[in-house]
């Protein structure tokens, strides 16, 4: 329930949060507007004392007799300088001349005089407009005459078409206030109902958000977190290699996560999020009694793996003695050094980095695996990120800060772009630069890619690995590779491995980029397609133009025509959005999950 609740909590929070911003902004604006201008005080004429009621007037009974219907109330008053009786009835108000007992119709001429008498500004009155209904006199149901004045405030005076009385003074400031009032009370039709369904619903949403927020907060804590580590009981964490070899036993304070416990012993499991349950790299297998999978496990570990005890180490609490298997074995706590042998800018924002390890890479570094580059703390000027002259215009378009920094050492994962055998025991990485949010939105560029783009020939770097299980199945089924961005790296290595190994099955490679300039290894892929009749290369451009398509959109039609789609194997790697869309497409086409291998960079 927690993942579903978190997702719903997030979206309800976004909706309610936006409305809170509207409430705050509209309330602030209403408080900043000048009340005198809202009322239009400067354009209102001062009240004039009425003269004494004349003696030569008809009696109220005569006025009642002149009315069209049965009046409920009768009031005496003035219409300009003319004494009148005003009779109220369910049908409206009638005005009777108090001197002769005749009905007075409030026409445009009378309305203009009444409005002019109520006005004190320097504007010129326009011809009165008759309106049956308007939001600007919503508190009065009578039809009105609207008289506009040509002053700086666009003043309008509304005169009742029944009683001849001034109903409202309105102006530009009041109309602006009225818009903010409408946004504040969320009554977008009549602008008077503070208890409308939208406000009530938003209040209920806010209450639900608060209650679920408390529930999620409680669910995210463990009791042991409130107990000092030295007071907790001790447990044994036994670490094994996948083959069953015992690597070491670690003493753990009850309640610690496996990820934290191993890190304290210098065993750093692969992770891009530092144990934040968001990258999914720190997967381990509990040899017995794995317990119920958590929300983070369900989000990052496939069901088939969960059934055999695979869990995320950062979310696996040690409450009793436990045995786990970790991929990578002893290499987890082994760090290596390498010299940067060569750096090649293959596209403006994809860079090939050739590393020469102090000890030549061996057969453990299989195509599809990745290593973790140790990124140190740094504070560098923007000029430290270098690029060739032909890419200068591309980099000028980026809004990068003047100082690039990483305040704490981190690790970042990069796949091998070439089989080790083809690189003479060296390691070739393909690194995509992550510029952060652009268009003046503040978000720092990627810590790992920034560091990688400052490397030059001769620099020493530290890394751990290899890691990962993204690899060819070993079968001779038809293979379809689909990638984008830095997903080129592992897919290229897998294609090279299979072709160099004499694989004769059909192989297709679909790769998406903005255009040919952003596509790495175009010539090499074309050459492989020319040399190997069983391999085809299909670049897809997503840039502007009539033929612009995403890679998953481009493959759809081609896959529909395939005679035996269920018999193919699929290998996917690329940005999360592309990967999610492609996997969804394959499921829709009936391809079983067991036939789809993917590496999603875990970001």
Coordinates of C-alpha atoms in Angstrom, one line a residue:
X1 CA 0.0 0.0 0.0
X2 CA 2.9 2.4 0.7
X3 CA 4.0 2.9 -2.9
X4 CA 0.4 3.6 -4.0
X5 CA -0.1 5.9 -1.0
X6 CA 3.2 7.8 -1.7
X7 CA 2.2 8.3 -5.3
X8 CA -1.3 9.5 -4.4
X9 CA 0.1 11.7 -1.6
X10 CA 2.6 13.3 -4.0
X11 CA -0.1 14.2 -6.6
X12 CA -2.7 15.4 -4.1
X13 CA 0.1 17.4 -2.4
X14 CA 0.9 19.0 -5.8
X15 CA -2.7 20.0 -6.4
X16 CA -3.3 21.2 -2.9
X17 CA 0.1 22.9 -2.8
X18 CA -0.6 24.8 -6.0
X19 CA -4.0 26.0 -4.5
X20 CA -2.2 27.1 -1.3
X21 CA 0.1 29.2 -3.5
X22 CA -3.0 30.7 -5.2
X23 CA -4.6 31.4 -1.8
X24 CA -1.4 32.9 -0.5
X25 CA -0.8 35.0 -3.6
X26 CA -4.4 36.2 -4.0
X27 CA -4.6 37.1 -0.3
X28 CA -1.3 39.0 -0.5
X29 CA -2.4 40.9 -3.5
X30 CA -5.8 41.8 -1.9
X31 CA -4.0 43.1 1.2
X32 CA -1.6 45.2 -1.0
X33 CA -4.4 47.0 -3.0
X34 CA -5.4 50.4 -1.6
X35 CA -8.9 50.2 0.0
X36 CA -9.6 53.8 -1.0
X37 CA -9.0 53.0 -4.6
X38 CA -11.0 49.8 -4.4
X39 CA -14.0 51.8 -3.1
X40 CA -13.3 54.5 -5.6
X41 CA -13.6 57.2 -2.9
X42 CA -12.0 59.9 -5.0
X43 CA -14.7 59.5 -7.7
X44 CA -17.7 59.4 -5.2
X45 CA -19.7 62.6 -4.8
X46 CA -20.2 63.7 -1.2
X47 CA -23.6 62.9 0.3
X48 CA -26.1 65.8 -0.2
X49 CA -28.7 66.6 2.6
X50 CA -32.2 66.1 1.3
X51 CA -34.6 69.0 1.6
X52 CA -37.6 68.9 3.8
X53 CA -40.4 66.7 2.6
X54 CA -42.9 68.9 0.8
X55 CA -46.4 69.3 2.0
X56 CA -48.1 69.1 -1.4
X57 CA -47.7 65.4 -1.9
X58 CA -50.2 62.6 -2.5
X59 CA -51.0 60.3 0.3
X60 CA -49.3 56.8 0.4
X61 CA -52.7 55.2 -0.4
X62 CA -52.7 57.0 -3.8
X63 CA -49.2 55.6 -4.4
X64 CA -50.3 52.1 -3.5
X65 CA -53.2 52.4 -5.9
X66 CA -50.9 53.4 -8.7
X67 CA -48.7 50.3 -8.3
X68 CA -49.0 47.5 -10.8
X69 CA -49.0 44.8 -8.1
X70 CA -49.5 44.4 -4.4
X71 CA -46.7 46.1 -2.6
X72 CA -45.1 44.6 0.5
X73 CA -43.4 47.8 1.7
X74 CA -43.6 51.5 1.0
X75 CA -40.7 54.0 1.6
X76 CA -40.5 57.7 0.9
X77 CA -37.4 59.1 -0.6
X78 CA -35.9 61.2 -3.3
X79 CA -35.0 60.7 -6.9
X80 CA -32.5 63.5 -7.6
X81 CA -34.5 66.5 -6.3
X82 CA -37.9 64.9 -6.8
X83 CA -39.8 63.3 -3.9
X84 CA -40.9 59.8 -4.6
X85 CA -42.5 56.7 -3.0
X86 CA -40.7 53.4 -3.6
X87 CA -42.9 50.3 -3.4
X88 CA -41.3 46.9 -2.9
X89 CA -43.0 43.8 -4.1
X90 CA -41.8 40.3 -5.2
X91 CA -41.8 41.5 -8.8
X92 CA -39.3 44.3 -7.9
X93 CA -39.3 48.0 -7.0
X94 CA -41.7 50.7 -8.4
X95 CA -41.1 54.4 -8.2
X96 CA -44.2 56.7 -7.8
X97 CA -44.0 60.5 -8.1
X98 CA -45.0 61.8 -4.6
X99 CA -46.4 65.0 -6.1
X100 CA -48.9 63.6 -8.6
X101 CA -49.0 59.8 -7.9
X102 CA -47.8 58.7 -11.3
X103 CA -45.3 55.9 -11.9
X104 CA -41.8 57.0 -13.0
X105 CA -40.0 54.7 -15.4
X106 CA -36.2 54.8 -14.8
X107 CA -34.9 55.3 -18.4
X108 CA -31.5 56.1 -19.8
X109 CA -31.9 59.9 -19.3
X110 CA -32.8 59.6 -15.6
X111 CA -30.0 57.0 -15.1
X112 CA -27.4 59.3 -16.6
X113 CA -28.5 62.2 -14.3
X114 CA -28.4 60.0 -11.2
X115 CA -24.9 58.6 -12.1
X116 CA -23.6 62.1 -12.9
X117 CA -24.9 63.4 -9.5
X118 CA -23.1 60.5 -7.7
X119 CA -19.8 61.1 -9.6
X120 CA -17.1 63.5 -8.4
X121 CA -14.2 62.8 -10.9
X122 CA -13.1 64.5 -14.1
X123 CA -14.3 61.8 -16.5
X124 CA -16.9 62.2 -19.2
X125 CA -20.0 60.0 -19.0
X126 CA -20.8 57.6 -21.8
X127 CA -24.3 56.6 -22.9
X128 CA -26.0 54.4 -20.3
X129 CA -26.1 50.6 -21.1
X130 CA -29.1 48.6 -19.9
X131 CA -28.0 45.2 -18.3
X132 CA -30.3 42.5 -17.0
X133 CA -27.5 41.0 -15.0
X134 CA -23.8 41.6 -14.3
X135 CA -21.2 40.2 -11.9
X136 CA -20.3 43.7 -10.8
X137 CA -23.8 44.1 -9.1
X138 CA -24.2 40.5 -8.1
X139 CA -25.6 41.4 -4.7
X140 CA -28.6 43.2 -6.3
X141 CA -31.0 41.2 -8.5
X142 CA -32.5 44.2 -10.3
X143 CA -31.6 45.1 -13.9
X144 CA -29.3 48.1 -14.0
X145 CA -28.1 51.0 -16.1
X146 CA -24.4 51.1 -16.4
X147 CA -22.8 54.5 -16.9
X148 CA -19.0 54.5 -17.7
X149 CA -16.8 57.5 -17.1
X150 CA -13.5 58.1 -19.0
X151 CA -11.2 58.7 -16.0
X152 CA -7.9 57.0 -15.1
X153 CA -9.7 54.4 -13.0
X154 CA -12.3 53.4 -15.7
X155 CA -15.1 54.2 -13.2
X156 CA -18.6 52.7 -13.8
X157 CA -21.7 53.6 -11.8
X158 CA -24.6 51.2 -11.8
X159 CA -28.1 52.7 -11.3
X160 CA -31.0 50.4 -10.6
X161 CA -33.5 50.3 -13.5
X162 CA -36.3 49.7 -11.0
X163 CA -35.6 52.1 -8.1
X164 CA -33.3 54.7 -9.7
X165 CA -30.8 54.4 -6.8
X166 CA -27.1 54.0 -7.2
X167 CA -26.2 50.3 -6.7
X168 CA -22.5 50.2 -7.0
X169 CA -19.4 52.2 -7.9
X170 CA -16.9 50.1 -9.7
X171 CA -13.4 50.8 -11.1
X172 CA -10.2 49.1 -12.4
X173 CA -8.8 48.6 -9.0
X174 CA -12.0 47.0 -7.7
X175 CA -12.1 44.7 -10.8
X176 CA -8.5 43.6 -10.1
X177 CA -9.4 42.9 -6.5
X178 CA -12.5 41.0 -7.7
X179 CA -10.3 38.6 -9.7
X180 CA -8.1 37.9 -6.7
X181 CA -11.2 37.5 -4.6
X182 CA -12.6 34.9 -7.1
X183 CA -9.3 33.0 -7.0
X184 CA -9.2 33.1 -3.2
X185 CA -12.7 31.7 -2.6
X186 CA -12.6 29.4 -5.7
X187 CA -16.1 30.5 -6.8
X188 CA -15.5 31.0 -10.5
X189 CA -19.1 31.6 -11.4
X190 CA -20.9 33.9 -8.9
X191 CA -17.9 34.9 -6.8
X192 CA -19.9 35.0 -3.6
X193 CA -20.0 31.5 -2.3
X194 CA -17.2 30.8 0.1
X195 CA -18.6 27.3 0.8
X196 CA -18.6 26.1 -2.8
X197 CA -17.6 22.5 -3.5
X198 CA -14.1 23.4 -4.8
X199 CA -13.2 25.0 -1.5
X200 CA -14.7 22.2 0.5
X201 CA -12.9 19.6 -1.6
X202 CA -9.6 21.4 -1.3
X203 CA -10.1 21.5 2.5
X204 CA -10.8 17.8 2.6
X205 CA -7.7 17.2 0.4
X206 CA -5.5 19.2 2.7
X207 CA -6.8 17.3 5.8
X208 CA -6.2 14.0 3.9
X209 CA -2.7 15.1 2.9
X210 CA -1.8 16.0 6.5
X211 CA -3.1 12.6 7.9
X212 CA -1.4 10.5 5.2
X213 CA 1.8 12.6 5.6
X214 CA 1.9 11.7 9.3
X215 CA 1.2 8.0 8.4
X216 CA 4.0 8.0 5.8
X217 CA 6.4 9.7 8.2
X218 CA 5.7 7.1 10.9
X219 CA 6.1 4.3 8.3
X220 CA 9.5 5.6 7.3
X221 CA 11.0 5.3 10.8
X222 CA 12.1 2.3 12.7
X223 CA 12.1 2.1 16.5
X224 CA 15.9 1.3 16.5
X225 CA 16.7 4.7 15.0
X226 CA 15.7 6.3 18.3
X227 CA 18.0 4.1 20.3
X228 CA 21.8 4.9 20.4
X229 CA 23.8 2.3 18.5
X230 CA 26.0 1.3 21.4
X231 CA 22.8 0.3 23.4
X232 CA 21.5 -2.0 20.8
X233 CA 22.1 -5.8 20.7
X234 CA 24.7 -7.3 18.3
X235 CA 23.9 -9.5 15.4
X236 CA 26.0 -11.4 12.9
X237 CA 25.9 -10.6 9.2
X238 CA 27.6 -13.3 7.2
X239 CA 28.6 -12.3 3.6
X240 CA 28.9 -14.9 0.9
X241 CA 29.8 -14.8 -2.8
X242 CA 27.1 -16.0 -5.3
X243 CA 29.0 -19.3 -5.6
X244 CA 28.7 -20.0 -1.9
X245 CA 32.2 -18.9 -0.8
X246 CA 32.2 -17.3 2.6
X247 CA 33.7 -13.8 2.3
X248 CA 33.5 -12.4 5.9
X249 CA 31.3 -12.0 8.9
X250 CA 30.4 -8.6 10.1
X251 CA 29.1 -7.6 13.6
X252 CA 26.1 -5.4 13.3
X253 CA 24.1 -3.3 15.7
X254 CA 20.5 -4.5 15.6
X255 CA 18.3 -2.3 13.5
X256 CA 21.1 -1.1 11.1
X257 CA 20.6 -1.7 7.4
X258 CA 22.8 -4.1 5.6
X259 CA 24.1 -1.2 3.4
X260 CA 25.2 0.9 6.4
X261 CA 26.6 -2.1 8.3
X262 CA 28.8 -3.1 5.3
X263 CA 29.9 0.5 4.7
X264 CA 31.2 0.7 8.3
X265 CA 33.4 -2.3 7.5
X266 CA 34.7 -0.7 4.3
X267 CA 32.5 -2.8 2.0
X268 CA 30.8 -0.4 -0.3
X269 CA 27.9 -1.9 -2.2
X270 CA 27.2 -0.3 -5.6
X271 CA 25.0 2.8 -5.2
X272 CA 24.3 6.0 -6.9
X273 CA 21.9 7.3 -4.2
X274 CA 24.0 6.6 -1.2
X275 CA 21.5 4.3 0.4
X276 CA 18.5 6.4 -0.3
X277 CA 16.4 3.6 -1.7
X278 CA 16.1 5.3 -5.1
X279 CA 18.7 3.7 -7.4
X280 CA 18.3 0.0 -6.8
X281 CA 21.9 -0.9 -7.3
X282 CA 22.6 -2.3 -3.8
X283 CA 20.8 -5.5 -4.4
X284 CA 21.7 -8.6 -2.2
X285 CA 20.2 -12.0 -1.8
X286 CA 19.1 -13.2 1.6
X287 CA 20.0 -16.9 1.8
X288 CA 17.0 -17.7 4.1
X289 CA 14.1 -15.9 5.7
X290 CA 14.2 -12.8 3.5
X291 CA 10.8 -11.6 4.9
X292 CA 8.2 -9.5 3.2
X293 CA 9.5 -7.2 0.4
X294 CA 9.2 -3.5 1.1
X295 CA 7.9 -0.8 -1.2
X296 CA 11.4 0.0 -2.3
X297 CA 12.1 -3.7 -3.1
X298 CA 9.0 -3.9 -5.2
X299 CA 9.9 -0.8 -7.0
X300 CA 13.5 -1.8 -8.0
X301 CA 13.7 -5.6 -7.7
X302 CA 11.9 -7.8 -10.3
X303 CA 9.4 -10.2 -8.9
X304 CA 11.3 -13.3 -10.0
X305 CA 14.3 -12.1 -8.0
X306 CA 12.2 -11.1 -5.0
X307 CA 10.9 -14.7 -4.8
X308 CA 14.4 -16.1 -4.4
X309 CA 15.2 -13.6 -1.6
X310 CA 16.7 -10.6 -3.4
X311 CA 16.3 -7.3 -1.5
X312 CA 17.8 -3.8 -1.4
X313 CA 20.6 -3.7 1.2
X314 CA 19.7 -0.1 2.0
X315 CA 16.2 -1.2 3.0
X316 CA 17.1 -4.5 4.7
X317 CA 17.2 -4.2 8.5
X318 CA 19.3 -6.6 10.5
X319 CA 17.1 -7.7 13.4
X320 CA 18.7 -11.2 13.7
X321 CA 21.7 -13.1 12.5
X322 CA 21.4 -13.2 8.7
X323 CA 23.3 -14.6 5.7
X324 CA 23.5 -12.7 2.4
X325 CA 25.0 -13.2 -1.0
X326 CA 26.5 -10.2 -2.8
X327 CA 27.4 -9.9 -6.4
X328 CA 30.9 -8.9 -7.1
X329 CA 32.4 -10.8 -4.2
X330 CA 35.7 -9.5 -2.9
X331 CA 35.8 -6.8 -5.5
X332 CA 33.3 -4.9 -3.4
X333 CA 36.0 -3.8 -1.0
X334 CA 38.8 -3.8 -3.5
X335 CA 39.7 -0.5 -5.1
X336 CA 41.7 -0.1 -8.3
X337 CA 43.7 2.8 -9.8
X338 CA 43.9 3.6 -13.5
X339 CA 45.6 6.2 -15.7
X340 CA 43.5 8.1 -18.2
X341 CA 45.0 7.0 -21.5
X342 CA 42.9 9.0 -23.9
X343 CA 39.7 11.1 -23.9
X344 CA 37.7 11.4 -27.1
X345 CA 34.6 13.7 -27.5
X346 CA 32.5 11.5 -29.8
X347 CA 29.6 13.9 -29.7
X348 CA 29.1 17.3 -28.0
X349 CA 27.8 15.7 -24.8
X350 CA 29.1 12.0 -25.1
X351 CA 32.7 11.4 -24.2
X352 CA 34.8 8.3 -24.5
X353 CA 37.3 7.9 -21.7
X354 CA 40.0 5.2 -22.1
X355 CA 41.5 4.0 -18.8
X356 CA 44.7 1.9 -18.5
X357 CA 44.4 0.0 -15.1
X358 CA 47.5 -0.6 -13.1
X359 CA 46.7 -4.3 -13.5
X360 CA 45.1 -5.2 -16.9
X361 CA 41.4 -5.9 -16.8
X362 CA 40.6 -9.6 -16.9
X363 CA 37.7 -11.8 -18.0
X364 CA 35.6 -10.6 -15.1
X365 CA 35.0 -7.4 -17.1
X366 CA 32.3 -8.8 -19.4
X367 CA 30.4 -6.7 -21.9
X368 CA 27.3 -5.3 -20.2
X369 CA 29.0 -4.8 -16.8
X370 CA 29.8 -1.5 -15.2
X371 CA 32.3 -0.1 -12.8
X372 CA 32.0 2.6 -10.2
X373 CA 34.1 5.6 -10.7
X374 CA 35.1 7.2 -7.3
X375 CA 34.4 10.9 -7.6
X376 CA 36.4 13.0 -5.1
X377 CA 35.4 16.2 -3.5
X378 CA 36.2 19.1 -5.8
X379 CA 35.6 22.8 -6.4
X380 CA 36.6 23.8 -9.9
X381 CA 36.0 26.8 -12.2
X382 CA 33.7 26.2 -15.2
X383 CA 36.8 26.4 -17.4
X384 CA 38.0 23.1 -16.0
X385 CA 35.4 21.4 -18.1
X386 CA 37.0 21.2 -21.5
X387 CA 35.7 20.5 -25.0
X388 CA 37.1 20.7 -28.5
X389 CA 36.6 23.8 -30.6
X390 CA 34.0 22.1 -32.9
X391 CA 31.7 21.7 -29.9
X392 CA 32.1 25.3 -28.6
X393 CA 28.7 26.5 -29.8
X394 CA 26.9 23.6 -28.1
X395 CA 28.5 24.3 -24.8
X396 CA 27.9 28.0 -24.9
X397 CA 24.2 27.3 -24.9
X398 CA 24.4 25.6 -21.5
X399 CA 23.7 27.7 -18.4
X400 CA 26.4 26.4 -16.1
X401 CA 27.5 28.0 -12.8
X402 CA 30.8 29.7 -12.6
X403 CA 32.0 27.3 -9.9
X404 CA 31.4 23.5 -10.2
X405 CA 31.7 21.6 -6.9
X406 CA 31.1 18.3 -5.2
X407 CA 31.1 18.7 -1.4
X408 CA 31.4 15.0 -0.6
X409 CA 33.0 12.0 -2.3
X410 CA 30.5 9.9 -4.3
X411 CA 30.5 7.0 -6.7
X412 CA 29.0 6.9 -10.1
X413 CA 28.3 3.9 -12.4
X414 CA 29.5 3.7 -16.0
X415 CA 29.2 0.8 -18.4
X416 CA 32.0 -0.5 -20.6
X417 CA 31.6 0.7 -24.1
X418 CA 34.0 -1.8 -25.6
X419 CA 34.8 -5.5 -24.7
X420 CA 38.1 -5.6 -22.7
X421 CA 39.6 -7.9 -25.3
X422 CA 39.1 -5.3 -28.0
X423 CA 40.7 -2.6 -25.8
X424 CA 43.9 -4.6 -25.0
X425 CA 43.0 -5.0 -21.3
X426 CA 41.9 -1.4 -21.0
X427 CA 38.6 0.0 -19.9
X428 CA 36.6 2.2 -22.2
X429 CA 33.7 4.3 -20.7
X430 CA 31.1 6.4 -22.5
X431 CA 30.0 9.3 -20.3
X432 CA 27.1 11.6 -21.0
X433 CA 27.3 15.1 -19.6
X434 CA 24.4 15.9 -17.3
X435 CA 24.0 19.7 -17.4
X436 CA 21.2 19.9 -14.7
X437 CA 18.2 22.0 -15.3
X438 CA 18.7 24.7 -17.9
X439 CA 16.8 27.8 -19.0
X440 CA 17.8 29.7 -15.9
X441 CA 16.4 27.1 -13.5
X442 CA 18.9 26.5 -10.7
X443 CA 20.0 22.9 -10.5
X444 CA 23.7 21.8 -10.4
X445 CA 25.2 19.7 -13.2
X446 CA 25.9 16.0 -12.6
X447 CA 28.7 15.5 -10.0
X448 CA 30.1 12.4 -11.8
X449 CA 29.9 13.7 -15.3
X450 CA 31.4 17.0 -14.4
X451 CA 34.4 15.3 -12.9
X452 CA 34.7 13.0 -15.9
X453 CA 34.6 15.9 -18.3
X454 CA 37.6 17.5 -16.4
X455 CA 39.8 14.4 -16.9
X456 CA 42.7 14.7 -19.2
X457 CA 45.4 12.3 -20.5
X458 CA 47.7 11.2 -17.6
X459 CA 45.2 11.8 -14.8
X460 CA 44.8 9.0 -12.2
X461 CA 41.4 7.8 -11.2
X462 CA 40.0 5.3 -8.7
X463 CA 37.3 2.8 -9.4
X464 CA 35.6 -0.4 -8.1
X465 CA 34.1 -3.3 -10.0
X466 CA 33.1 -4.9 -12.2
X467 CA 29.4 -5.1 -11.2
X468 CA 26.1 -5.9 -12.9
X469 CA 24.4 -8.8 -14.6
X470 CA 23.3 -7.2 -17.9
X471 CA 24.6 -9.8 -20.4
X472 CA 23.7 -11.8 -23.4
X473 CA 21.7 -15.0 -22.7
X474 CA 24.0 -17.3 -24.7
X475 CA 21.2 -18.5 -26.9
X476 CA 21.0 -18.1 -30.7
X477 CA 17.6 -16.5 -30.7
X478 CA 17.1 -13.4 -32.9
X479 CA 18.2 -10.3 -30.9
X480 CA 16.9 -6.8 -30.9
X481 CA 18.9 -4.1 -29.2
X482 CA 17.2 -0.8 -28.4
X483 CA 19.0 2.2 -26.9
X484 CA 19.5 5.9 -26.5
X485 CA 21.9 8.3 -25.0
X486 CA 24.8 6.7 -23.0
X487 CA 22.8 3.4 -23.4
X488 CA 25.0 3.0 -26.5
X489 CA 27.9 1.9 -24.2
X490 CA 26.7 -1.5 -23.0
X491 CA 24.7 -2.3 -26.1
X492 CA 27.7 -1.6 -28.4
X493 CA 29.9 -3.8 -26.3
X494 CA 27.3 -6.7 -26.4
X495 CA 26.9 -6.3 -30.2
X496 CA 30.7 -6.4 -30.7
X497 CA 31.0 -9.4 -28.4
X498 CA 28.4 -11.4 -30.3
X499 CA 29.6 -10.5 -33.8
X500 CA 33.3 -11.1 -32.9
X501 CA 32.2 -14.5 -31.4
X502 CA 30.7 -15.6 -34.7
X503 CA 27.0 -15.2 -33.8
X504 CA 25.0 -15.9 -36.9
X505 CA 21.5 -15.1 -35.6
X506 CA 19.7 -12.0 -36.9
X507 CA 20.5 -8.9 -34.8
X508 CA 18.9 -5.5 -35.1
X509 CA 20.1 -2.3 -33.3
X510 CA 17.7 0.6 -32.9
X511 CA 19.3 3.7 -31.4
X512 CA 17.6 7.1 -30.7
X513 CA 19.3 10.5 -30.7
X514 CA 18.4 14.1 -31.6
X515 CA 20.3 13.9 -34.8
X516 CA 23.3 12.4 -36.5
X517 CA 25.6 14.9 -34.8
X518 CA 24.4 13.5 -31.4
X519 CA 24.8 9.9 -32.4
X520 CA 28.1 8.2 -31.4
X521 CA 29.8 5.5 -33.5
X522 CA 27.7 6.0 -36.6
X523 CA 30.4 5.0 -39.0
X524 CA 31.4 2.0 -36.9
X525 CA 27.8 0.8 -36.8
X526 CA 27.4 1.2 -40.5
X527 CA 30.6 -0.7 -41.1
X528 CA 29.4 -3.6 -38.9
X529 CA 26.1 -3.7 -40.8
X530 CA 28.1 -3.8 -44.1
X531 CA 30.4 -6.5 -42.9
X532 CA 27.8 -8.7 -41.2
X533 CA 24.7 -9.6 -43.2
X534 CA 22.9 -10.7 -40.1
X535 CA 23.3 -7.3 -38.4
X536 CA 21.2 -4.2 -39.2
X537 CA 21.6 -0.7 -37.8
X538 CA 18.6 1.6 -37.5
X539 CA 19.3 5.2 -36.1
X540 CA 16.2 7.2 -35.2
X541 CA 16.3 11.0 -35.0
X542 CA 14.0 12.8 -32.5
X543 CA 15.0 16.4 -33.3
X544 CA 12.7 18.9 -35.0
X545 CA 11.3 18.1 -38.4
X546 CA 8.5 16.1 -40.0
X547 CA 10.3 12.8 -39.5
X548 CA 11.1 13.4 -35.8
X549 CA 10.3 10.3 -33.8
X550 CA 11.2 8.7 -30.5
X551 CA 13.0 5.4 -30.8
X552 CA 10.1 3.4 -29.2
X553 CA 7.7 5.0 -31.6
X554 CA 10.0 4.1 -34.6
X555 CA 10.2 0.4 -33.7
X556 CA 6.5 0.0 -33.1
X557 CA 5.6 -0.4 -36.8
X558 CA 8.6 -2.6 -37.5
X559 CA 7.9 -4.9 -34.6
X560 CA 4.2 -5.3 -35.6
X561 CA 5.4 -6.8 -38.9
X562 CA 7.7 -9.3 -37.3
X563 CA 6.6 -12.9 -37.9
X564 CA 7.9 -14.3 -34.6
X565 CA 8.2 -11.5 -32.1
X566 CA 7.8 -13.9 -29.1
X567 CA 10.9 -15.8 -30.3
X568 CA 13.2 -12.8 -30.1
X569 CA 15.4 -11.5 -27.3
X570 CA 15.4 -7.8 -26.4
X571 CA 18.2 -5.8 -24.8
X572 CA 17.4 -2.3 -23.7
X573 CA 19.5 0.5 -22.3
X574 CA 18.9 4.3 -22.1
X575 CA 17.3 7.1 -20.2
X576 CA 14.5 6.1 -17.7
X577 CA 11.6 7.6 -19.8
X578 CA 12.8 5.8 -23.0
X579 CA 13.2 2.6 -21.1
X580 CA 9.8 2.7 -19.5
X581 CA 8.1 3.5 -22.8
X582 CA 9.8 0.7 -24.6
X583 CA 9.1 -1.9 -21.9
X584 CA 5.5 -0.9 -21.9
X585 CA 5.3 -1.2 -25.7
X586 CA 6.9 -4.7 -25.6
X587 CA 4.4 -5.8 -23.0
X588 CA 1.5 -4.5 -25.2
X589 CA 2.9 -6.5 -28.1
X590 CA 2.9 -9.7 -26.0
X591 CA 6.7 -10.0 -25.4
X592 CA 7.3 -12.0 -22.2
X593 CA 9.4 -10.2 -19.5
X594 CA 11.8 -13.1 -19.4
X595 CA 12.8 -12.2 -23.0
X596 CA 13.6 -8.6 -22.1
X597 CA 17.0 -7.7 -20.5
X598 CA 17.6 -4.1 -19.6
X599 CA 20.0 -1.8 -17.8
X600 CA 18.3 1.5 -16.7
X601 CA 21.3 3.2 -15.2
X602 CA 19.5 3.0 -11.9
X603 CA 18.8 6.8 -11.8

